[in-house]
Amino acid sequence: MAKLTSELLRPVDAAHALNETALLRYAAANVPGFPAPAPTLNLTQFGHGQSNPTYCLEASARGGETKRYVLRKKPPGAILQSAHAVEREFQVRLISHPPLLLRLDSVCVQDDPFISSSQTFPVQVLKALSHTGVPVPKVYCLCQDASVIGTPFYIMEYLEGLIYSDNKLLGVTPAKRQIIYFSAAETLASIHKVDVNAIGLQYGRRDNYCKRQVERWERQYLSSTGEGKPARYQKMLDLAGWLKENLPAEDSSAGLGTGLVHGDYRVDNLIFHPTEDRVIGVLDWELSTLGNQMCDVAYSCLAYIIDATPGESSSYGGFEQTGIPDGIPQLEEYLAAYCALSGRPWPAANWKFYIAFSLFRGASIYAGVYHRFTMGNASGGERAKFVGRVANVMVDRAWDFINRANVLGGQPATGVQTSKAPWQEFGREQKGSTSTRDQGRFVPSEKVMQLRNKLLKFLEDHIYPMEDKFYKHAQSPSRWTIHPEEENLKALAKKEGLWNLFIPLDSAARARKLLFEDHSLISPGSSNDLLLGAGLTNLEYGYLCEIMGRSIWAPQIFNCGAPDTGNMEVLLRYGTKEQQKQWLVPLLEGKIRSGFAMTEPRVASSDATNIECSISRQGDFYVINGRKWWTSGAMDPRCKILILMGKTDFSAPKHKQQSMILVDINTPGVQIKRPLLVFGFDDAPHGHAEITFENVRVPVTNILLGEGRGFEIAQVSNALQGRLGPGRLHHCMRLVGAAERGMDLMIERALSRTTFGKRIAQHGSFQSDLAKCRIELEQARLLVLEAADQLDRHGNKKARGILAMAKVAAPNMALKVLDMAMQVHGAAGLSSDTVLSHLWATARTLRIADGPDEVHLGTIAKLELQRARL
Ligand SMILES: Cc1cc2nc3c(=O)[nH]c(=O)nc-3n(C[C@H](O)[C@H](O)[C@H](O)COP(=O)(O)OP(=O)(O)OC[C@H]3O[C@@H](n4cnc5c(N)ncnc54)[C@H](O)[C@@H]3O)c2cc1C
């Protein structure tokens, strides 16, 4: 959860009280622009972090002007005298959700030039950086005179913004999480790209940084453990040995990859703009130095490997064990963004070393804290007693890491060549690229435009010419087989990179992990990136899905057809590794298809709590009994898997009765009874099937997410249409495309046909109808794009109102436009000689199939009434 800087303020700790009169006098004389005349001071202290006491100075002048500043000082009694040996102090930050808990900012390292002897504060680096693009607070003055407030201090700019103190970013939307992590990568790259010579930071050596650090932290560990102290862990000493033997060759040089190192770089040392999702300040520069910058990068990635929160019951599992919270990029994606933005090579060769080193350094620090705890003087209270254990866990984790065959996959494509972060390229609204603010809210990026043009050409060249043949095949006795050209076109689409474009960024990240781990899963010749789409946001996909909607046959050619897209998303998000291997990978490859079996003839299925199909556990199997209908896609000979919704517990609370389970369509007891017709179209070879399930036994491992969690997957109480947010919108996007095709055909016809002495296009009534169609189409398109954008920015739940609006508006608009197009075509419009009647029939189903209009209208009205009550 993010907190505003001002929310971190609390009254000044008694132990940290200052001589406020002296401070005010000093600040008034030394801080340029300090409020005057006769300023008064209100002093509060930051509760975030416990390293160097940090205060907020609120200075008001007589007459009203009030300004805020930040003062940072040495802890009482901790003045570093240059004559002294450098005092090492290790502290643990025990805040509620600390990311790593390592507080390195009061650790003084002799050979870190900024903080050794003469320099006790990073004032110089902050000043030097103020002329670069690195966001840092402005420093106003440094007071070395300990007589003013008892220790040296400096005063800097107060930045009001958001601080995320928890690296899982709980309570933050997935889209925002992604931006936060990529922003962190971008900011780190900007620090590392600083030309230290140009800004006058030429402090000491850059070479052999890791070597010096390993030796230093080994010495530190030895001094914190051993006889009369906490027990020494042999594996830690072995780890030091391993690190010394495996120093990366690049460490010995002062070339590329060396330069300014922050030393304690992580998300909670960043301040974000309160509303704009960009970093406005990097904090805690006390450990900054020159050296090997990959150490910063690996350190910033530790949350993926370990949760070093000291505690009794913690598993200490990092994201790779506990799962990455939705939206947070995969490690490889974070790294790829960093590499692309910093121009650094992919660090696979030495990644083992850098992570092991970060864990080693952490373990040494924790061992120091634990030693101090056993002597009765560690900060952090009770929880400090666990840090000794965590130190050893870090060592174990380092060895696990070292012993892995593979620690880092190949570099995923970011869509960036050099200078832009992925979300900028992918066009997040906040970064103003796709929705280019200066060009208008919904203007597709260059990348999207290229894909869009490619799709349009593909339709013109390959799909429109085949429509008639596909249609005839679907009327022929071979109707329930696949026209051979369909598979050829799929291969061509894949080759052109027009494949699985529907996969949203965060889902792709999840799948990439699976495919990275086991390359044997995918067919030779296929590439991971190809299978995982183009890294698009929902908004970006909106522009492309619309194009696919122009033809009934197009979506499946690009592996973007319903219900596969929704089913793949369910498997991506909720499938176990085994389920993903068995079903998701062949679906991503387009080798098989799938169905979603929820609706039942006996009950009103728009209210999915009515569903009666029973799923009862018998030993290692679930036994399914029920009757489903309108299971789209189940007639397709390639359909191999159904996601079935049914009740596992008829007596549980209403929304806990339903579960979703995977059913292999060839399981004994699954019987396809008949294809249902939509206005006479059976939609062969895809079809909408009525199916009975009689004592169908499937392994218990086929359950999705767990018993009673069907609605959790469905997310809203209308399971089919609510399966997942993005899937819900795809129909709307396609309907905009279908209407656009209707417009094209309508205009073509009106321009070429003459009635009563003039072209239809010249009749006033036509012109008025055409204009109204265009207005409605544009309104609906904007609503659909807005819904996609809100889905990206706010997630499914918050966007549910606008999603419901789009779902009502899009089919009703498409019906009007297509109806008008049919009207202009006269009788031909109602025949199957044009695509119009088929497009219309499909659009009409979507006033029911994707949830009846009334249900969506109910959602919108409910939200409106709630809003009125607020
Ligand atoms: C072409 C097509 C494809 C489909 N594909 C699938 C599929 O793949 N898988 C699947 O499981 N199902 C599928 N369905 C079924 C579809 O999801 C259901 O038809 C839909 O959920 C409605 O359920 P129902 O038909 O039982 O209608 P009912 O629930 O009986 O509703 C009938 C009518 O009652 C009214 N109504 C309902 N709720 C309200 C309300 N809250 N307020 C006011 N009036 C209301 C509406 O007018 C509604 O149309 C498909 C349907 C079609 C036509």
Tab-separated table of C-alpha atoms and ligand atoms in Angstrom, residues 563 596-600 603-607 629-632 678 683 688 718 720-721 845 848-852 854-855, ligand 1:
chain	number	residue	atom	x	y	z
A	563	PRO	CA	-13.927	-19.159	-26.371
A	596	PHE	CA	-16.616	-23.395	-22.007
A	597	ALA	CA	-19.539	-25.410	-20.668
A	598	MET	CA	-21.667	-23.432	-18.279
A	599	THR	CA	-25.135	-22.813	-19.669
A	600	GLU	CA	-27.803	-25.438	-18.990
A	603	VAL	CA	-32.078	-23.274	-15.588
A	604	ALA	CA	-31.815	-19.559	-16.271
A	605	SER	CA	-28.097	-19.424	-16.817
A	606	SER	CA	-27.708	-15.673	-16.944
A	607	ASP	CA	-27.686	-16.174	-13.188
A	629	TRP	CA	-26.000	-26.476	-24.043
A	630	TRP	CA	-24.598	-23.699	-26.151
A	631	THR	CA	-21.064	-24.900	-25.516
A	632	SER	CA	-19.483	-22.979	-28.380
A	678	VAL	CA	-28.504	-19.515	-34.546
A	683	ASP	CA	-21.571	-22.009	-37.252
A	688	HIS	CA	-22.612	-24.635	-30.362
A	718	ASN	CA	-22.256	-14.016	-14.231
A	720	LEU	CA	-19.569	-16.904	-18.720
A	721	GLN	CA	-19.472	-13.270	-19.528
A	845	THR	CA	-26.466	-13.413	-30.162
A	848	ILE	CA	-27.645	-12.639	-24.855
A	849	ALA	CA	-24.594	-14.870	-25.223
A	850	ASP	CA	-22.239	-12.501	-23.488
A	851	GLY	CA	-24.770	-11.868	-20.756
A	852	PRO	CA	-28.240	-10.468	-21.463
A	854	GLU	CA	-30.639	-6.538	-18.792
A	855	VAL	CA	-27.926	-7.972	-16.551
B	1	LIG	C1	-24.454	-18.112	-29.925
B	1	LIG	C2	-24.362	-18.416	-28.467
B	1	LIG	C3	-23.174	-18.912	-27.973
B	1	LIG	C4	-23.089	-19.240	-26.628
B	1	LIG	N1	-21.935	-19.810	-26.163
B	1	LIG	C5	-21.893	-20.282	-24.895
B	1	LIG	C6	-20.767	-21.022	-24.436
B	1	LIG	O1	-19.780	-21.179	-25.136
B	1	LIG	N2	-20.791	-21.527	-23.179
B	1	LIG	C7	-21.870	-21.365	-22.365
B	1	LIG	O2	-21.844	-21.852	-21.243
B	1	LIG	N3	-22.968	-20.661	-22.776
B	1	LIG	C8	-22.998	-20.133	-24.016
B	1	LIG	N4	-24.113	-19.450	-24.445
B	1	LIG	C9	-25.235	-19.292	-23.567
B	1	LIG	C10	-25.370	-17.905	-22.944
B	1	LIG	O3	-24.336	-17.636	-22.080
B	1	LIG	C11	-26.685	-17.852	-22.208
B	1	LIG	O4	-27.685	-17.954	-23.186
B	1	LIG	C12	-26.870	-16.580	-21.411
B	1	LIG	O5	-26.025	-16.593	-20.282
B	1	LIG	C13	-28.309	-16.444	-20.943
B	1	LIG	O6	-28.741	-17.565	-20.267
B	1	LIG	P1	-30.128	-18.253	-20.688
B	1	LIG	O7	-30.094	-18.525	-22.132
B	1	LIG	O8	-30.332	-19.393	-19.779
B	1	LIG	O9	-31.200	-17.136	-20.465
B	1	LIG	P2	-31.972	-16.823	-19.108
B	1	LIG	O10	-31.053	-16.777	-17.982
B	1	LIG	O11	-33.121	-17.739	-19.022
B	1	LIG	O12	-32.475	-15.345	-19.383
B	1	LIG	C14	-33.521	-15.098	-20.320
B	1	LIG	C15	-33.860	-13.641	-20.326
B	1	LIG	O13	-34.272	-13.232	-19.039
B	1	LIG	C16	-34.071	-11.859	-18.921
B	1	LIG	N5	-33.268	-11.572	-17.749
B	1	LIG	C17	-32.272	-12.308	-17.227
B	1	LIG	N6	-31.726	-11.695	-16.166
B	1	LIG	C18	-32.399	-10.532	-16.009
B	1	LIG	C19	-32.312	-9.458	-15.115
B	1	LIG	N7	-31.380	-9.444	-14.148
B	1	LIG	N8	-33.168	-8.426	-15.266
B	1	LIG	C20	-34.099	-8.414	-16.238
B	1	LIG	N9	-34.235	-9.407	-17.112
B	1	LIG	C21	-33.386	-10.447	-17.013
B	1	LIG	C22	-33.336	-11.400	-20.166
B	1	LIG	O14	-34.242	-10.864	-21.108
B	1	LIG	C23	-32.756	-12.689	-20.671
B	1	LIG	O15	-32.455	-12.655	-22.065
B	1	LIG	C24	-24.204	-19.059	-25.776
B	1	LIG	C25	-25.391	-18.525	-26.294
B	1	LIG	C26	-25.475	-18.209	-27.614
B	1	LIG	C27	-26.749	-17.662	-28.153
